[in-house]
Coordinates of N, CA and C in Angstrom, one line a residue:
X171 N -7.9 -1.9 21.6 CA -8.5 -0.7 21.2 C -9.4 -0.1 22.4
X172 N -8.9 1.0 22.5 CA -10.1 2.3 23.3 C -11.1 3.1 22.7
X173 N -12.1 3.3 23.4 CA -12.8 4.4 22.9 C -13.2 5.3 24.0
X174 N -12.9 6.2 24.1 CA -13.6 7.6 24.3 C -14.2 8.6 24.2
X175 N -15.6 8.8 24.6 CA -16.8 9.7 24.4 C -16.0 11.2 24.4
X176 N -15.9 12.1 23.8 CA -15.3 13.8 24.5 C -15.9 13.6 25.5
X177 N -17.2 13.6 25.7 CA -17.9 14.1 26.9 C -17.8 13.4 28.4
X178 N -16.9 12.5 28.1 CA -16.7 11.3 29.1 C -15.0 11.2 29.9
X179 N -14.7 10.9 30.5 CA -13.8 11.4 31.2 C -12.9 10.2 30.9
X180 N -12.9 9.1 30.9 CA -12.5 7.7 30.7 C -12.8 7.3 29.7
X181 N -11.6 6.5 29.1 CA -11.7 5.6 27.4 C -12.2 4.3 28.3
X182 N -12.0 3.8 27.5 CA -13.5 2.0 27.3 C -12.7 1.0 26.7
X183 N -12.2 0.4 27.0 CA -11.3 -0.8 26.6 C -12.4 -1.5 25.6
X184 N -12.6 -2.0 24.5 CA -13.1 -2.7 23.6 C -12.7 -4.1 23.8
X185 N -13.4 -5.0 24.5 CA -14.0 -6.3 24.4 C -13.7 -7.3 23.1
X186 N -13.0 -7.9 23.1 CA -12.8 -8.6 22.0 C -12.1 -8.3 20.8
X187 N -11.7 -7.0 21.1 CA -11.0 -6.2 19.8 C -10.0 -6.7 19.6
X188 N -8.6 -7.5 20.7 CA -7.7 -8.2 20.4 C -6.5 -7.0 20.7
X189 N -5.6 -6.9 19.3 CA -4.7 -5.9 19.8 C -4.6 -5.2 18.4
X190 N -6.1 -4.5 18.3 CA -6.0 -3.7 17.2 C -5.3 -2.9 16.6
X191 N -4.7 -3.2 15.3 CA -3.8 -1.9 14.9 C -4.1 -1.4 13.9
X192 N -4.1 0.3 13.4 CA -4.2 1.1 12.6 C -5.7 1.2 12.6
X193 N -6.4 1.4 13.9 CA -7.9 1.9 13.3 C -8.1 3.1 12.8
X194 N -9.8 2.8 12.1 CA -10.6 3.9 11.2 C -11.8 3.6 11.6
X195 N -12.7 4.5 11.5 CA -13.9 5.0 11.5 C -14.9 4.3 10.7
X196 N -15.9 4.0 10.5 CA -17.1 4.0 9.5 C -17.5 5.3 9.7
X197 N -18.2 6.0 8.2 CA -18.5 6.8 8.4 C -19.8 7.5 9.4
X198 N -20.4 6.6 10.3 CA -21.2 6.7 10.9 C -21.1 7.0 12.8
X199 N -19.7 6.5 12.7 CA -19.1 6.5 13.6 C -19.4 5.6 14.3
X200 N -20.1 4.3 13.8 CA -20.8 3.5 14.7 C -19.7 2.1 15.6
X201 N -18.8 2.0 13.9 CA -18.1 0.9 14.1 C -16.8 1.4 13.8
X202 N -15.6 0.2 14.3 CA -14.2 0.8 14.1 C -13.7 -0.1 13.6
X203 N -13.1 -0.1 12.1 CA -12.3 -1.5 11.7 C -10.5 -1.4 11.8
X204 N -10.5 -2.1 11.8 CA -9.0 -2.3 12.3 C -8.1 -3.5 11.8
X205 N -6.9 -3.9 11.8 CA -6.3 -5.3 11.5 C -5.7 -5.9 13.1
X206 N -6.2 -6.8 13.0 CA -5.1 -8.2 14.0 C -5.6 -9.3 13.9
X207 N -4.1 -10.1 14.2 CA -4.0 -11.6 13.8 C -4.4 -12.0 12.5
X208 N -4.0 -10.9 11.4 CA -4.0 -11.3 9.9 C -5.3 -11.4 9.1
X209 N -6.0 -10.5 10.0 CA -7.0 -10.3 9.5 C -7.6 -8.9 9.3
X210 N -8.5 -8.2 8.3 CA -9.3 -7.0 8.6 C -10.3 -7.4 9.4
X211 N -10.6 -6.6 10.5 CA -11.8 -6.9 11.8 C -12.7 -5.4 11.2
X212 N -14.0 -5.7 11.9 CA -14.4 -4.8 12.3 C -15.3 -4.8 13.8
X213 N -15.5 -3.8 15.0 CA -16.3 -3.8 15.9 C -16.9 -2.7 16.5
X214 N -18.3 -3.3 16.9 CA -18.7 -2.0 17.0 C -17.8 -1.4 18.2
X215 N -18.4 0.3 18.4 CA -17.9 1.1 19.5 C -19.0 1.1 20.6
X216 N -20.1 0.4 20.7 CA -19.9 0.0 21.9 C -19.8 -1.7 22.6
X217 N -18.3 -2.3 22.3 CA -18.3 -3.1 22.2 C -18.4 -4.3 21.5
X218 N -18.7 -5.7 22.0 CA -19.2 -6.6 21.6 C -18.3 -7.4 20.6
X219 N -18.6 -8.6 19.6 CA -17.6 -9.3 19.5 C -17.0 -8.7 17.8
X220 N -16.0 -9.0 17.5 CA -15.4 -8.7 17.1 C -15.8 -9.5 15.3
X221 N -15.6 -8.7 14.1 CA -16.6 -9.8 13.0 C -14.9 -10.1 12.1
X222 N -15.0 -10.3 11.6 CA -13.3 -11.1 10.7 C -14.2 -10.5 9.0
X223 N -13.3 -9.5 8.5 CA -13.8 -9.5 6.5 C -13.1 -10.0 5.8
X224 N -11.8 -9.8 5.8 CA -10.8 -10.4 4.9 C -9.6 -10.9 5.8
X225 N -9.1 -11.6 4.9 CA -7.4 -12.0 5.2 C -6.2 -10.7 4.7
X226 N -5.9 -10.6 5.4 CA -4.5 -9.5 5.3 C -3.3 -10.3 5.9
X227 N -1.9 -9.8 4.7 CA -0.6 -10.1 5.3 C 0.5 -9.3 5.7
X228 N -0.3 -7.9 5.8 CA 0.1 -7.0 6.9 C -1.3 -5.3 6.8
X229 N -0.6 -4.7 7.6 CA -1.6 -3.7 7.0 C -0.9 -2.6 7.2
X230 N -1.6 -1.2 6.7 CA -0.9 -0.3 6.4 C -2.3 0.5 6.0
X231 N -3.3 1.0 7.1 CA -4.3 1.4 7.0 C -5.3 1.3 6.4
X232 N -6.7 2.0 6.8 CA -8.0 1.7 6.0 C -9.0 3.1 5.8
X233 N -9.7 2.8 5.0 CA -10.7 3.6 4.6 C -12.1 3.3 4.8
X234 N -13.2 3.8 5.7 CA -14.8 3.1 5.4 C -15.6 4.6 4.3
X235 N -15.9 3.9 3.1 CA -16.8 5.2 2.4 C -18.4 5.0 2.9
X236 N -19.0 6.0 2.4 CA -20.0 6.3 2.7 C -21.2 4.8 1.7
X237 N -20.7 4.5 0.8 CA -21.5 3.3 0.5 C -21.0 1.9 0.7
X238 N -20.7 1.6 2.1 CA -20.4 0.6 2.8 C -19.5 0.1 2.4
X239 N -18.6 0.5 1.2 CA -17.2 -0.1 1.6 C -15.8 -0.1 2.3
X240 N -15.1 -0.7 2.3 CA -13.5 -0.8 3.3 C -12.9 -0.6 1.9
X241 N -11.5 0.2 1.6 CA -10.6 0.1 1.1 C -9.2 0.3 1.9
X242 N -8.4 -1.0 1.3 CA -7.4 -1.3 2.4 C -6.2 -2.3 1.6
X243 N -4.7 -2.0 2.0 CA -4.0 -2.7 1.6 C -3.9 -4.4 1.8
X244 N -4.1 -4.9 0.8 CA -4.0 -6.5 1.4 C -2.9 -7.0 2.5
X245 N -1.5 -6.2 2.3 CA -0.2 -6.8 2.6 C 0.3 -5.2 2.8
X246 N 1.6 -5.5 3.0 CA 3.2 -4.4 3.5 C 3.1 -4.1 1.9
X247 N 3.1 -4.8 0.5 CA 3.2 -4.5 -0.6 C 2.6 -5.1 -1.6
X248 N 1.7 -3.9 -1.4 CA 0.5 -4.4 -2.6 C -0.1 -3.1 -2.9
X249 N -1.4 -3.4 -3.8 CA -2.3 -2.8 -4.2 C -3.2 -2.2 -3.2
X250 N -4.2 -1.4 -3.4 CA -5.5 -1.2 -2.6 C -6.3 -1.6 -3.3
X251 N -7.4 -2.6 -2.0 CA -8.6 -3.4 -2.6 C -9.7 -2.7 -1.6
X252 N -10.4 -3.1 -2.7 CA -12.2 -2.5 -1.7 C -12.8 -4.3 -1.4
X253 N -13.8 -4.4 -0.4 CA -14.3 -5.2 -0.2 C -15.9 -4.7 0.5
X254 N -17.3 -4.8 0.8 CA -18.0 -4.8 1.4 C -17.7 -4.2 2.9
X255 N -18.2 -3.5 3.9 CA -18.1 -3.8 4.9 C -18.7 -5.2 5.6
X256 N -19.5 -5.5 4.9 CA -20.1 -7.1 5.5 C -19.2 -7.8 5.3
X257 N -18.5 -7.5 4.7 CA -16.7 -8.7 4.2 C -17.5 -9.4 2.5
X258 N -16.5 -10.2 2.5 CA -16.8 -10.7 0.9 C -15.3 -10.8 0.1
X259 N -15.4 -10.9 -1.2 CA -14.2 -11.0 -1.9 C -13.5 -9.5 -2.1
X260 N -12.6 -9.6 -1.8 CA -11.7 -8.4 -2.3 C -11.5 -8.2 -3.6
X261 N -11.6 -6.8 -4.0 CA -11.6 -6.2 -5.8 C -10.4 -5.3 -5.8
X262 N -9.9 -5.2 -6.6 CA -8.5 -4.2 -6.7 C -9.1 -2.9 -7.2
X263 N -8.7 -1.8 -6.9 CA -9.3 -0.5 -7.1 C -8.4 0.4 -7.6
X264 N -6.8 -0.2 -6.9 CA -6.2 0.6 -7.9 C -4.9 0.1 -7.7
X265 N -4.0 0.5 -9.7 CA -3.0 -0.6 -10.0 C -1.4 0.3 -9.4
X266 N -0.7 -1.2 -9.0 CA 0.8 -0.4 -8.9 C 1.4 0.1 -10.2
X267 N 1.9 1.5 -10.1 CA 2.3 1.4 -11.4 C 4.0 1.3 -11.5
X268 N 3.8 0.1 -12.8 CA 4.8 -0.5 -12.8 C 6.5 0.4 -13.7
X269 N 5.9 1.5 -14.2 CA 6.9 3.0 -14.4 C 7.5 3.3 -13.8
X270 N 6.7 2.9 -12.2 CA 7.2 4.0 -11.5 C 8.0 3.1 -10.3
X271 N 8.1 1.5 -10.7 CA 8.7 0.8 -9.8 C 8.2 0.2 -8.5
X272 N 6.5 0.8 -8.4 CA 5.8 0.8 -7.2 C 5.6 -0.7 -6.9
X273 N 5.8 -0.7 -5.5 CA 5.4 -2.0 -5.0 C 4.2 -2.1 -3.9
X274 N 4.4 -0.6 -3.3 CA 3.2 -0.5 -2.2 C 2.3 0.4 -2.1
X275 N 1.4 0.6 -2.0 CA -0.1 1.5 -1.7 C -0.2 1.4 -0.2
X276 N -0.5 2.5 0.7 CA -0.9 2.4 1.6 C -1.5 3.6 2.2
X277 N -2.1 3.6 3.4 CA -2.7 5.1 4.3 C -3.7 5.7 3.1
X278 N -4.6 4.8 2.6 CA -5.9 5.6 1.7 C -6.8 6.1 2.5
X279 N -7.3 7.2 1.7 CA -8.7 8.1 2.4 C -9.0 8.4 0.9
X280 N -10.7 8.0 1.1 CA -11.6 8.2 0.5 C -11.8 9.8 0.2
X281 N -11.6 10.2 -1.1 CA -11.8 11.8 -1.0 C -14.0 11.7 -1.2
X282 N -14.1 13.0 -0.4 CA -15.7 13.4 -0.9 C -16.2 12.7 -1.7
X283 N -17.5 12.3 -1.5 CA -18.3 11.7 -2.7 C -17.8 10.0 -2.8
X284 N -16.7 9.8 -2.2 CA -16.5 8.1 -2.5 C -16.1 7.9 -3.8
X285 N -15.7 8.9 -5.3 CA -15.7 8.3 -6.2 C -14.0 8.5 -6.7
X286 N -12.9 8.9 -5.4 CA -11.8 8.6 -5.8 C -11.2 8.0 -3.9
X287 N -9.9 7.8 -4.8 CA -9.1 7.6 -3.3 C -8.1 7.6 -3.6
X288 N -7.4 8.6 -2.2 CA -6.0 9.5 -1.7 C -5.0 8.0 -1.4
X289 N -4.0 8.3 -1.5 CA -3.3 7.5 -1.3 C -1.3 7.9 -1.3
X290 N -0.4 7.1 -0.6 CA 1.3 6.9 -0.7 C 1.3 5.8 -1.3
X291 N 2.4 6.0 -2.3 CA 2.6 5.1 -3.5 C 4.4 5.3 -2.9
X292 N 4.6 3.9 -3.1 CA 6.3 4.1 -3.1 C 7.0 2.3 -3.4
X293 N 8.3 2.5 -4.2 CA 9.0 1.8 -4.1 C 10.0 1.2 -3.3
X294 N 9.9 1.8 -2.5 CA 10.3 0.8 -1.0 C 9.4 1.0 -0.2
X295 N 9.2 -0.2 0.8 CA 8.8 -0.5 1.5 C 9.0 0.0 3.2
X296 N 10.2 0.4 3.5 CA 10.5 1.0 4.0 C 11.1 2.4 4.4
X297 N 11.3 3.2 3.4 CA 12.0 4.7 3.4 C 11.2 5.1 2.1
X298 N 10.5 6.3 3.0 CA 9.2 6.8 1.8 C 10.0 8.2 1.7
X299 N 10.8 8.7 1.7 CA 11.5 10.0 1.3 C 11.4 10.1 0.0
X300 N 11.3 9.1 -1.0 CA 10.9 9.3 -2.3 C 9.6 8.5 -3.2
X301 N 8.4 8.1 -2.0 CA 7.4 8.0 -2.0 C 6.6 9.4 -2.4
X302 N 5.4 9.2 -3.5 CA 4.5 9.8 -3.9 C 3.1 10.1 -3.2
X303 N 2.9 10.9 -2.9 CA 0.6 11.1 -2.9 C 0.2 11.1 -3.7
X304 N -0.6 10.1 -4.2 CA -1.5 9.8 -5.5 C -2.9 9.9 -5.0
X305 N -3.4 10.0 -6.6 CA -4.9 9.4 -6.2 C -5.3 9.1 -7.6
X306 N -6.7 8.2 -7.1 CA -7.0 6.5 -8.4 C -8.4 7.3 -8.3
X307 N -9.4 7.6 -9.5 CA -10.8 7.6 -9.5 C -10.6 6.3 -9.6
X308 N -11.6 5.8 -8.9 CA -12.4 4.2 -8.5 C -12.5 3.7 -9.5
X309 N -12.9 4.3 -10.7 CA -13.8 3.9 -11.6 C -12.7 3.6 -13.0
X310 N -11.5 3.9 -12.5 CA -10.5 3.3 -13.6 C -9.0 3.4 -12.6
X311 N -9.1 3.0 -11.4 CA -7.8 2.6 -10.8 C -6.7 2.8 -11.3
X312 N -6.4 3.5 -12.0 CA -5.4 4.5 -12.7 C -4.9 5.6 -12.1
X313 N -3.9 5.2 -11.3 CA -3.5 6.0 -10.4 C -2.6 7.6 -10.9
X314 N -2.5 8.6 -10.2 CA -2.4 9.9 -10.6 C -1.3 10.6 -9.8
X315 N -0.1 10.9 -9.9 CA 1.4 11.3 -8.8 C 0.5 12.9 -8.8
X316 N 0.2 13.5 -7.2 CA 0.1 14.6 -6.8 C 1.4 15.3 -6.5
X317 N 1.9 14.7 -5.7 CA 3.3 15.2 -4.5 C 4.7 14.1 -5.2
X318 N 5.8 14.5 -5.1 CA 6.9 13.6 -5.3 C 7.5 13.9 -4.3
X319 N 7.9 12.7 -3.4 CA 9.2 12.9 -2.5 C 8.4 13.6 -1.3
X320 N 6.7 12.7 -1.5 CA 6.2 13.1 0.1 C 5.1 11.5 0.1
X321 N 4.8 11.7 1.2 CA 3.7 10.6 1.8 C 3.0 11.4 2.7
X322 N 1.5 10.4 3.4 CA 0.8 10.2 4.3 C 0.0 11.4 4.3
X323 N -0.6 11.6 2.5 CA -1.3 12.9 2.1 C -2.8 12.7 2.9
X324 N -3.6 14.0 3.1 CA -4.8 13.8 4.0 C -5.5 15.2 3.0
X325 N -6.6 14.7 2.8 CA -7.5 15.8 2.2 C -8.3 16.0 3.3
X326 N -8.3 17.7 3.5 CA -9.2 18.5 4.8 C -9.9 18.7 3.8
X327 N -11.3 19.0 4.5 CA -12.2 19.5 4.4 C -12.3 21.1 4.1
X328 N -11.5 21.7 4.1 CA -11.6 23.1 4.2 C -11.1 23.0 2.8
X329 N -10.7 22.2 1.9 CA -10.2 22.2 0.7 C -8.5 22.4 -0.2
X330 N -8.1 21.4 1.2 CA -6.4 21.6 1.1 C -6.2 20.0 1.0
X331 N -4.7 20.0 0.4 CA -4.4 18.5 0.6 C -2.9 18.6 1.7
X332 N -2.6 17.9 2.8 CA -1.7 18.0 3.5 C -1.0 16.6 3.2
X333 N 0.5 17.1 3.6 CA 1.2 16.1 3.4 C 2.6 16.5 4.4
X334 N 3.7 15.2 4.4 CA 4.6 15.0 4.9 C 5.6 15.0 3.7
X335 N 6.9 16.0 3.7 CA 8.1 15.9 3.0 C 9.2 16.1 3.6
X336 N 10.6 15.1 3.7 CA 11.7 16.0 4.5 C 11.4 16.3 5.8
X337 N 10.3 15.7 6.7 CA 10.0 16.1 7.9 C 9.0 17.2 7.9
X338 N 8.8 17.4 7.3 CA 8.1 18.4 7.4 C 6.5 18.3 6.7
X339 N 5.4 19.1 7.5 CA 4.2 19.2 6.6 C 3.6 20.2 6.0
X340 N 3.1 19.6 4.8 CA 3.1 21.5 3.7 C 1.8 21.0 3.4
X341 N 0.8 22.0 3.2 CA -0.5 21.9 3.2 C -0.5 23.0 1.4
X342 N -1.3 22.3 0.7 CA -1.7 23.0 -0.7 C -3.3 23.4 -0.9
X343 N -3.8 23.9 -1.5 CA -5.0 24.3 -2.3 C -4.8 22.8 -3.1
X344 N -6.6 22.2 -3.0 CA -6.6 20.6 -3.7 C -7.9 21.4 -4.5
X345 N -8.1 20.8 -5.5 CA -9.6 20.9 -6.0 C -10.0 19.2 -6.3
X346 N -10.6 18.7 -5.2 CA -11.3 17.4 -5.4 C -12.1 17.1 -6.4
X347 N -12.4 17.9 -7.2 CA -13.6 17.6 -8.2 C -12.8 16.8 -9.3
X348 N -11.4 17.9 -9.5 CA -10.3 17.9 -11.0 C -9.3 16.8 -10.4
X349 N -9.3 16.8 -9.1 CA -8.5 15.7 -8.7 C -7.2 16.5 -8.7
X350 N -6.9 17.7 -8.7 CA -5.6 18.0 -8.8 C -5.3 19.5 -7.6
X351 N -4.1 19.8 -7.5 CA -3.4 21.2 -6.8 C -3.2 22.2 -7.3
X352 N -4.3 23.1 -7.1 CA -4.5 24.5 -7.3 C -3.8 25.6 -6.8
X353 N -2.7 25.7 -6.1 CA -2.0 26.6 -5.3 C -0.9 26.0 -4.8
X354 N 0.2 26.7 -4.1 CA 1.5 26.1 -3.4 C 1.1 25.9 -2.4

């Protein structure tokens, strides 16, 4: 892993990071967590040694909320679990649904407020052309189909939800509050 200041002309090889893959931010921007060698890491950005939270058997991105937790796939096919940023036992946050044949959860972002999370739901593991964007309020992991027959959904800040379909990306009107798509 690198990091680069904007203001700085040269990235910063990270010390101990190993051979980080799929990093994410804390919301602070202080620290960067990431997976290698079968593990969720986290380290800070300026350096220094590297901390181990959980055991992972693959990964497939992460999330840091604003009340210090990680939400992150355990494996290639699984659920999403939250854990502490200090590490600790993993809690499931939200279920595969088994209607819909789901095997994987992956690429979550924490919408506003930390009291839901964005998410690709799909039954294969490999070819998400008929992979969904969901989202789970935390607070009953009861996942919710936004998009069909898209992935790798991203809620902007300006109040859209973007996504990938057919190669292509189509951005919508989201209302985060309702949890749902207000426009084409």
């Amino acid at each position: 892993l690198y990091v680069r200041e904007l203001d700085k002309g040269a990235a910063v090889l990270l010390e101990g990071a190993g051979d980080g893959s799929a990093p994410f931010f804390s919301p602070d921007s202080q620290w960067i967590g990431y997976f290698d060698e079968g593990k969720l890491k986290k380290v800070s950005v300026r350096g220094g040694a590297a901390i181990a939270l959980a055991d992972v058997g693959g990964y497939r991105g992460g999330t840091w909320g604003e009340d210090g937790t990680i939400i992150f796939p355990t494996g290639f096919t699984s659920a999403l679990y939250r854990i502490p940023a200090q590490g600790g036992k993993a809690e499931a946050v939200a279920h595969l649904d088994a209607a819909h044949a789901e095997i994987t959860h992956r690429w979550p972002q924490l919408l506003p407020g930390g009291k839901a999370v964005l998410f690709t739901a799909s039954a294969d593991n490999n070819f998400f052309g008929h992979a969904t964007v969901e989202v789970a309020r935390l607070e009953t992991g009861i996942p919710k189909q936004l998009v069909e027959n898209a992935y790798f959904g991203r809620y902007l800040p300006s109040g859209y939800l973007a996504y990938v379909s057919e190669g292509t990306v189509f951005v919508a009107s989201f209302d985060v509050q309702e949890l749902k798509i207000t426009g084409t």
